[in-house]
PDB file of C-alpha atoms and ligand atoms in Angstrom:
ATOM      1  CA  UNK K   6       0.000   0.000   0.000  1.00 78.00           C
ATOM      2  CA  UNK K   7       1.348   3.450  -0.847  1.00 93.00           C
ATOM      3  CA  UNK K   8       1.748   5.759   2.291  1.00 95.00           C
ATOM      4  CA  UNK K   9      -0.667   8.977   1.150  1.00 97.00           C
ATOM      5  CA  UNK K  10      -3.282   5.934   0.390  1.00 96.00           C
ATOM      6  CA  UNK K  11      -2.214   4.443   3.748  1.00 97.00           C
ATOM      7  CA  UNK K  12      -2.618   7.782   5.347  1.00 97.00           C
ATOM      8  CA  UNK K  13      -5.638   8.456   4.059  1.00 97.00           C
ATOM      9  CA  UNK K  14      -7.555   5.277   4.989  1.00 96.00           C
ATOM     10  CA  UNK K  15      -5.938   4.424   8.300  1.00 97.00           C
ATOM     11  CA  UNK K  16      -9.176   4.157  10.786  1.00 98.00           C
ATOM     12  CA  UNK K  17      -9.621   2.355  14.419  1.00 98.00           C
ATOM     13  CA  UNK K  18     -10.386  -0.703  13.982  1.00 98.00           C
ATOM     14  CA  UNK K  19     -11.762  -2.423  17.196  1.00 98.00           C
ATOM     15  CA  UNK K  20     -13.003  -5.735  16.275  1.00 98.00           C
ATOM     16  CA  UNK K  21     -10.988  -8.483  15.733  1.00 98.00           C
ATOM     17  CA  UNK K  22     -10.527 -12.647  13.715  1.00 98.00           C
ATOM     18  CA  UNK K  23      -8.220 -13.971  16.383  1.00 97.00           C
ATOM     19  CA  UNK K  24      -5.812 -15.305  13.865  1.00 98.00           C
ATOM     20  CA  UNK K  25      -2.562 -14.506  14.983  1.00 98.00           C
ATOM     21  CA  UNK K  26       0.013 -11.807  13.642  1.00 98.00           C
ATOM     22  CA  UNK K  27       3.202 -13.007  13.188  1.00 98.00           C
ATOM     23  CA  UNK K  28       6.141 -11.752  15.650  1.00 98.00           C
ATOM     24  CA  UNK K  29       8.134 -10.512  12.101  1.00 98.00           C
ATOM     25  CA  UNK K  30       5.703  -8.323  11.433  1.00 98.00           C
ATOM     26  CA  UNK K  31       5.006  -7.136  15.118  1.00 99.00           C
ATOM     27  CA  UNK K  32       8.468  -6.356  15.019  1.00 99.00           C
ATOM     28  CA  UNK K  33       8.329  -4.325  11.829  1.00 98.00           C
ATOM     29  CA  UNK K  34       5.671  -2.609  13.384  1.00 98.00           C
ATOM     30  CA  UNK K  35       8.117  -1.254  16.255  1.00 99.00           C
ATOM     31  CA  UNK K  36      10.428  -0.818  12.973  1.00 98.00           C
ATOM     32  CA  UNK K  37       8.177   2.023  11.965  1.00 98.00           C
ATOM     33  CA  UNK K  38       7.222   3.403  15.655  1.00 98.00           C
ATOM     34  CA  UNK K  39      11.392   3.695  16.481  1.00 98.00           C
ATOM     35  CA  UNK K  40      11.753   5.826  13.096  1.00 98.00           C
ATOM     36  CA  UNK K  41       9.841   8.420  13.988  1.00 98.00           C
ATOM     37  CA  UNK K  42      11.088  12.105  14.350  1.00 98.00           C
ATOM     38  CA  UNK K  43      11.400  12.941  18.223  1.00 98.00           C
ATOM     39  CA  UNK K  44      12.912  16.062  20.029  1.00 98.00           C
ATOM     40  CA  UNK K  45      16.682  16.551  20.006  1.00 98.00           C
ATOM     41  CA  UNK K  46      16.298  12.855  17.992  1.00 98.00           C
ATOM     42  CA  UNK K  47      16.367  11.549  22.348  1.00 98.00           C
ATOM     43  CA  UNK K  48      14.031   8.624  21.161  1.00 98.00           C
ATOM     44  CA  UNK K  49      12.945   8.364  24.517  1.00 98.00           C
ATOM     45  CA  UNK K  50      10.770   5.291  24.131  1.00 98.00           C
ATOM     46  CA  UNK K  51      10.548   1.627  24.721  1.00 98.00           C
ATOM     47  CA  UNK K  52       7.778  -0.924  23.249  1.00 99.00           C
ATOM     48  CA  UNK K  53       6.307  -4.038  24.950  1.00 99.00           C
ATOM     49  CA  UNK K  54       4.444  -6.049  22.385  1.00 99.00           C
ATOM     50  CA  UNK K  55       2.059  -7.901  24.150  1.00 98.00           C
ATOM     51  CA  UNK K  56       0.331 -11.545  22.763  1.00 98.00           C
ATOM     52  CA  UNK K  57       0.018 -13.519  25.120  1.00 98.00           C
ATOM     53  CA  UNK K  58      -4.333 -13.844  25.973  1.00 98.00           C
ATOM     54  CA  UNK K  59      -3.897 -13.873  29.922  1.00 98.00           C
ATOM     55  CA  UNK K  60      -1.677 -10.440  29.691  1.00 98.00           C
ATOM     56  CA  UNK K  61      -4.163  -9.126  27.078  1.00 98.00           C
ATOM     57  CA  UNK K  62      -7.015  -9.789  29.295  1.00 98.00           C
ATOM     58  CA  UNK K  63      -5.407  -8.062  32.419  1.00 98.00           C
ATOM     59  CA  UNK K  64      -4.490  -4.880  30.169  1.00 98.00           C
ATOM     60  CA  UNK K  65      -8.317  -4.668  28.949  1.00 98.00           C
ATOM     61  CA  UNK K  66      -9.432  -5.066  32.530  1.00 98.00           C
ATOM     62  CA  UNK K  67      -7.605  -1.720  33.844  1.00 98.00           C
ATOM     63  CA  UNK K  68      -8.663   0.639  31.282  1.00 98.00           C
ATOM     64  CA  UNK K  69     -11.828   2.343  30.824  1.00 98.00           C
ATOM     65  CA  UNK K  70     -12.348   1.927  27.350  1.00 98.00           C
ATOM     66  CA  UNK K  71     -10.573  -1.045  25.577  1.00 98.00           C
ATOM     67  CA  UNK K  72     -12.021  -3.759  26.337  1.00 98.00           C
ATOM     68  CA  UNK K  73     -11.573  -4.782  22.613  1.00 98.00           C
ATOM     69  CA  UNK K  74      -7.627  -5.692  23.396  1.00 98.00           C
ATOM     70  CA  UNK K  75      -8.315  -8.185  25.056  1.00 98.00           C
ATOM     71  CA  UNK K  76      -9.701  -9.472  21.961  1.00 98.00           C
ATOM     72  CA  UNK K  77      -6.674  -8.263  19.902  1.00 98.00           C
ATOM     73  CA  UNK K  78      -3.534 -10.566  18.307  1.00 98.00           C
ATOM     74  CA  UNK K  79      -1.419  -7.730  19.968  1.00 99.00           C
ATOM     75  CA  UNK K  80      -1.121  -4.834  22.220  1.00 99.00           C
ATOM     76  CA  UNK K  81       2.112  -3.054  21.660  1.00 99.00           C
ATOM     77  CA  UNK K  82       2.738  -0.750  25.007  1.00 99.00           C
ATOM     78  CA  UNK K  83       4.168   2.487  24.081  1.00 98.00           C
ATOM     79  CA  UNK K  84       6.363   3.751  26.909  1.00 98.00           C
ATOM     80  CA  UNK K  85       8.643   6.619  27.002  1.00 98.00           C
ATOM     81  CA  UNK K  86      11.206   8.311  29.539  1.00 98.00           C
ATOM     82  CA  UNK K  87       9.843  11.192  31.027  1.00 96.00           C
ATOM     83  CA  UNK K  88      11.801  14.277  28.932  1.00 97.00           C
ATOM     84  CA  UNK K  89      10.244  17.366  28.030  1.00 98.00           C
ATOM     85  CA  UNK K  90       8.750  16.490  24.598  1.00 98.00           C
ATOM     86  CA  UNK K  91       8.033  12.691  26.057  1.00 98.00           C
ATOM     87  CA  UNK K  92       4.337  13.113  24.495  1.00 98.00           C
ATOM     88  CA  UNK K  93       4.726  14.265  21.402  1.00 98.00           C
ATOM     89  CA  UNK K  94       7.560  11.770  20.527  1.00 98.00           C
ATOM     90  CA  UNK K  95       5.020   8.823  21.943  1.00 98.00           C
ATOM     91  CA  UNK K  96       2.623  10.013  19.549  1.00 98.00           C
ATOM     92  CA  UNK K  97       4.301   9.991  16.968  1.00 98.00           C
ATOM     93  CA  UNK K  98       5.528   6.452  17.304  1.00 98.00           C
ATOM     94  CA  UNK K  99       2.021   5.467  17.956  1.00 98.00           C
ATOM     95  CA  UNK K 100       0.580   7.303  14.874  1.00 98.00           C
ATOM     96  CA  UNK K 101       3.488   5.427  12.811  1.00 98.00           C
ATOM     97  CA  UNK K 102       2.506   1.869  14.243  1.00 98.00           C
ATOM     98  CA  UNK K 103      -1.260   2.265  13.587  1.00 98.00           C
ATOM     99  CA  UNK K 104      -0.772   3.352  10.131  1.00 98.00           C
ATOM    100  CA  UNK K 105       2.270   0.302   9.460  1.00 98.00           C
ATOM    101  CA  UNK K 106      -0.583  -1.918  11.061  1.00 98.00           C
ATOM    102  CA  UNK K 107      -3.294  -0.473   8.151  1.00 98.00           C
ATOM    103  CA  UNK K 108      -0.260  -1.061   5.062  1.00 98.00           C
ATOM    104  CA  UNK K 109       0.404  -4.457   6.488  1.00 98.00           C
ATOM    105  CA  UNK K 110      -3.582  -5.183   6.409  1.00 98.00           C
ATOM    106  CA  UNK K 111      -4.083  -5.079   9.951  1.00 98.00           C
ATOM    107  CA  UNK K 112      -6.178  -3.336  12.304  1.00 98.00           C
ATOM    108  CA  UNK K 113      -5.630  -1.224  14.790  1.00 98.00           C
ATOM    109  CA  UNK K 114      -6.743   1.332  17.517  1.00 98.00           C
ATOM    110  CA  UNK K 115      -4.797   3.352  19.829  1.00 98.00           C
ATOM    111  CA  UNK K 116      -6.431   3.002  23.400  1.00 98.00           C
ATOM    112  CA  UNK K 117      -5.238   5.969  25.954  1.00 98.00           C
ATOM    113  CA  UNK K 118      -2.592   5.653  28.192  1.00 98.00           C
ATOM    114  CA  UNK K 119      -1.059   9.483  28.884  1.00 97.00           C
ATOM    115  CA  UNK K 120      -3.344  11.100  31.884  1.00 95.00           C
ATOM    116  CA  UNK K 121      -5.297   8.125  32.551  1.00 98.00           C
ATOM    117  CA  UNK K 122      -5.466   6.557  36.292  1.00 98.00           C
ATOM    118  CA  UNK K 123      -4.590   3.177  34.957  1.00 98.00           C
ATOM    119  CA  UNK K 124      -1.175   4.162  33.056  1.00 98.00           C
ATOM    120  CA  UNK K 125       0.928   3.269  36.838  1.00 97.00           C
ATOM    121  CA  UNK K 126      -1.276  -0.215  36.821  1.00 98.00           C
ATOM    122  CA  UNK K 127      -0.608  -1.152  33.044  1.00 98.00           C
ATOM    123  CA  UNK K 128       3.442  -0.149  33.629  1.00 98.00           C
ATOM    124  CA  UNK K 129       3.277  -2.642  36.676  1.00 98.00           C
ATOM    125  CA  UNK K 130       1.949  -5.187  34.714  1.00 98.00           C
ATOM    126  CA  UNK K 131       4.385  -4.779  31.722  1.00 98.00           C
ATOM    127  CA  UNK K 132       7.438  -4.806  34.283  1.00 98.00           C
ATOM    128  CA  UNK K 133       8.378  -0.959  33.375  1.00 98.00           C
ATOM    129  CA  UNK K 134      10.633   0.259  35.486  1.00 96.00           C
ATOM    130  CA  UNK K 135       9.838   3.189  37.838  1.00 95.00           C
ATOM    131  CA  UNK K 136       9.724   6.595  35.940  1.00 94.00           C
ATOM    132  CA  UNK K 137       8.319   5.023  32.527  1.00 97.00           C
ATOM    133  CA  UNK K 138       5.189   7.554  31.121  1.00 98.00           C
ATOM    134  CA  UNK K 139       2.223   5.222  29.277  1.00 98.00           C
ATOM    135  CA  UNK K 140       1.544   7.192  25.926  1.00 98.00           C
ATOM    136  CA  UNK K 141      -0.783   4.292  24.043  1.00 98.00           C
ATOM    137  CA  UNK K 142      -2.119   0.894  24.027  1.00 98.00           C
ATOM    138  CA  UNK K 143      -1.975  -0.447  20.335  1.00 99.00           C
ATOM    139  CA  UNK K 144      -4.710  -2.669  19.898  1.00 99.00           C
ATOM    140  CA  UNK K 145      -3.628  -4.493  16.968  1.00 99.00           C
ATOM    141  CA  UNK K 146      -5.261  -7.666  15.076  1.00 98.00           C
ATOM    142  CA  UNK K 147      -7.036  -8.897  11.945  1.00 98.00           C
ATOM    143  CA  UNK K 148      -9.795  -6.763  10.847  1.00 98.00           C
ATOM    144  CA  UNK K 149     -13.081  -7.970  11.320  1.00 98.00           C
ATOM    145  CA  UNK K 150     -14.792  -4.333  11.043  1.00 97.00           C
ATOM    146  CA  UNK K 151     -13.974  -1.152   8.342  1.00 94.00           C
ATOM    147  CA  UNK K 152     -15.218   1.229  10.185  1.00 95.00           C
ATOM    148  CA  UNK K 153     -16.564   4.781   8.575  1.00 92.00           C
ATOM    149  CA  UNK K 154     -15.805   7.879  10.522  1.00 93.00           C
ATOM    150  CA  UNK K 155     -16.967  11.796   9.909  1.00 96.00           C
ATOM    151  CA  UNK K 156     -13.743  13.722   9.160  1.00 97.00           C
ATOM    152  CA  UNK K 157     -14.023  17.373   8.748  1.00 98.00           C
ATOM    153  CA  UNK K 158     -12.921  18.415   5.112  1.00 98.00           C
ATOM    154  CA  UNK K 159      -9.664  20.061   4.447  1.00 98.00           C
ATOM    155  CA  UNK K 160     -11.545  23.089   3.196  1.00 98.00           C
ATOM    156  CA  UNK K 161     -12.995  23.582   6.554  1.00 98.00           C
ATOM    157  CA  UNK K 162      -9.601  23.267   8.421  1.00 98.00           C
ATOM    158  CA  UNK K 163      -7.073  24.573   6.334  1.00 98.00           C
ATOM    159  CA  UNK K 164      -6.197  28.815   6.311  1.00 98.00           C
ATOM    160  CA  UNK K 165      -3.958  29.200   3.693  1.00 98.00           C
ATOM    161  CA  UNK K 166      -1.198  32.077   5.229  1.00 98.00           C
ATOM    162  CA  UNK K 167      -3.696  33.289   7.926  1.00 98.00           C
ATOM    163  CA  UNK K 168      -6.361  31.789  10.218  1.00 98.00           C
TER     164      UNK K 168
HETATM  165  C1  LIG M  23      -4.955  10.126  22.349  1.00 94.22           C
HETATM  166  C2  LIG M  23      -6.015   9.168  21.882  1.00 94.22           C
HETATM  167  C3  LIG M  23      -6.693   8.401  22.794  1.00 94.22           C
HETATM  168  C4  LIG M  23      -7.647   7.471  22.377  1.00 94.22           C
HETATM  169  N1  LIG M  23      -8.231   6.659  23.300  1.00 94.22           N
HETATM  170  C5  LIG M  23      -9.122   5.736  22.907  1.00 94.22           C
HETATM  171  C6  LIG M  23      -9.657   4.803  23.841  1.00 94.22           C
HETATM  172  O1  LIG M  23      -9.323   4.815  25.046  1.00 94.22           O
HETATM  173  N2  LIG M  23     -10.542   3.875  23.391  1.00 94.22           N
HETATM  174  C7  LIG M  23     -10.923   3.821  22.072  1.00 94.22           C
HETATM  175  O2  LIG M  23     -11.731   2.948  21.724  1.00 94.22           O
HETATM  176  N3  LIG M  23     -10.403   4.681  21.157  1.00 94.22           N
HETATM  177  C8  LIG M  23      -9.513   5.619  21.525  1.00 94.22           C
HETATM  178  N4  LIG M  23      -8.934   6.443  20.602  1.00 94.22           N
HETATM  179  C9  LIG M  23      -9.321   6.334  19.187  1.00 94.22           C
HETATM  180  C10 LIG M  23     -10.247   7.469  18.766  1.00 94.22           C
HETATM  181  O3  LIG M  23     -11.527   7.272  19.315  1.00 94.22           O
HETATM  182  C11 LIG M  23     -10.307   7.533  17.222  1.00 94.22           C
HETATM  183  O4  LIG M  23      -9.015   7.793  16.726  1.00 94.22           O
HETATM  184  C12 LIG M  23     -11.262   8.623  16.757  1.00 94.22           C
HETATM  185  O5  LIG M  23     -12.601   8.274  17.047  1.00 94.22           O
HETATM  186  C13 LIG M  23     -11.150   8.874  15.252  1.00 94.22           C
HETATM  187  O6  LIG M  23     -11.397   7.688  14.519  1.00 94.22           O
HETATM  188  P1  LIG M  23     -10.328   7.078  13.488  1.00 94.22           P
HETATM  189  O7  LIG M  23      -9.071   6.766  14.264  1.00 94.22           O
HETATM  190  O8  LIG M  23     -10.998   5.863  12.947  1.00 94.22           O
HETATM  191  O9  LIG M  23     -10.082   8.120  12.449  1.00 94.22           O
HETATM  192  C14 LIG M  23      -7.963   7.362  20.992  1.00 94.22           C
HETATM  193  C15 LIG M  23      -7.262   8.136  20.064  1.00 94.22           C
HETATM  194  C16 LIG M  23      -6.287   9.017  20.492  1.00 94.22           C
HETATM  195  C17 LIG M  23      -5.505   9.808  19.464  1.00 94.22           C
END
């Protein structure tokens, strides 16, 4: 898949087969997070690709609203030190990943991590050492769902030279 067509038709996808995604392209997955642009190039960020159903299970418990990964192949944990621009640089990593998950024909939907009262449980449960800041939970699987969405047009949000 090209990557303006990827771009363009990258969409949560929170409904799973349960067939399994193989660890090589899990892995190229994190390829594509770990190449994105970040601050002062720190890459502050580590990833924790989660497949095993027990782990999946506990993840979906915690959070308020992704229950789907527990119905996922994956969940890849998006950590990152705590520096000044740790957000941003998780984000980025995380938009990468879901949009390598949509060229490689998966599925995927980022599930909060960054503010949420559950970030300190899900670092426990990964084994994250003290200090670690949860940006996303990657829900990531086989698509069983291509979900529409409203998107505002790009007439309505882009000001050419002014706002
Ligand atoms: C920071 C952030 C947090 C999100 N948290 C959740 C979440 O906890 N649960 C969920 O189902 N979707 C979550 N999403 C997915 C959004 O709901 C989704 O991106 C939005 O509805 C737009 O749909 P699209 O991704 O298909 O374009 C989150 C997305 C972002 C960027």
């Amino acid at each position: 898949m090209d990557c303006l067509h990827a771009l363009k038709t990258r969409r949560c996808v929170r409904a799973y087969t349960g067939e399994p995604v193989p660890p090589e392209v899990l892995t190229d997955l994190v390829d594509c997070g770990r190449l994105a642009a970040t601050a002062r190039n720190l890459q502050p960020w580590e990833f924790v690709v989660v497949t095993a159903p027990r782990m999946l299970s506990a993840i979906a418990a915690v959070t308020d609203f992704g229950s789907f990964i527990a119905q996922a192949a994956a969940c890849i944990v998006v950590l990152a030190s705590d520096t000044k621009y740790y957000l941003e640089d998780g984000s980025n990593a995380s938009q990468n990943i879901l949009v390598a998950a949509h060229a490689h024909g998966l599925g995927g939907c980022w599930v909060a991590g960054d503010k949420k009262p559950y970030a300190e449980k899900v670092c426990r449960l990964v084994g994250a050492p003290g200090g670690f800041k949860l940006i996303s939970l990657l829900a990531i699987g086989h698509p069983a769902e291509q979900p529409e969405k409203e998107k505002r047009s790009v007439s309505e949000v882009l000001h050419w030279e002014k706002f």
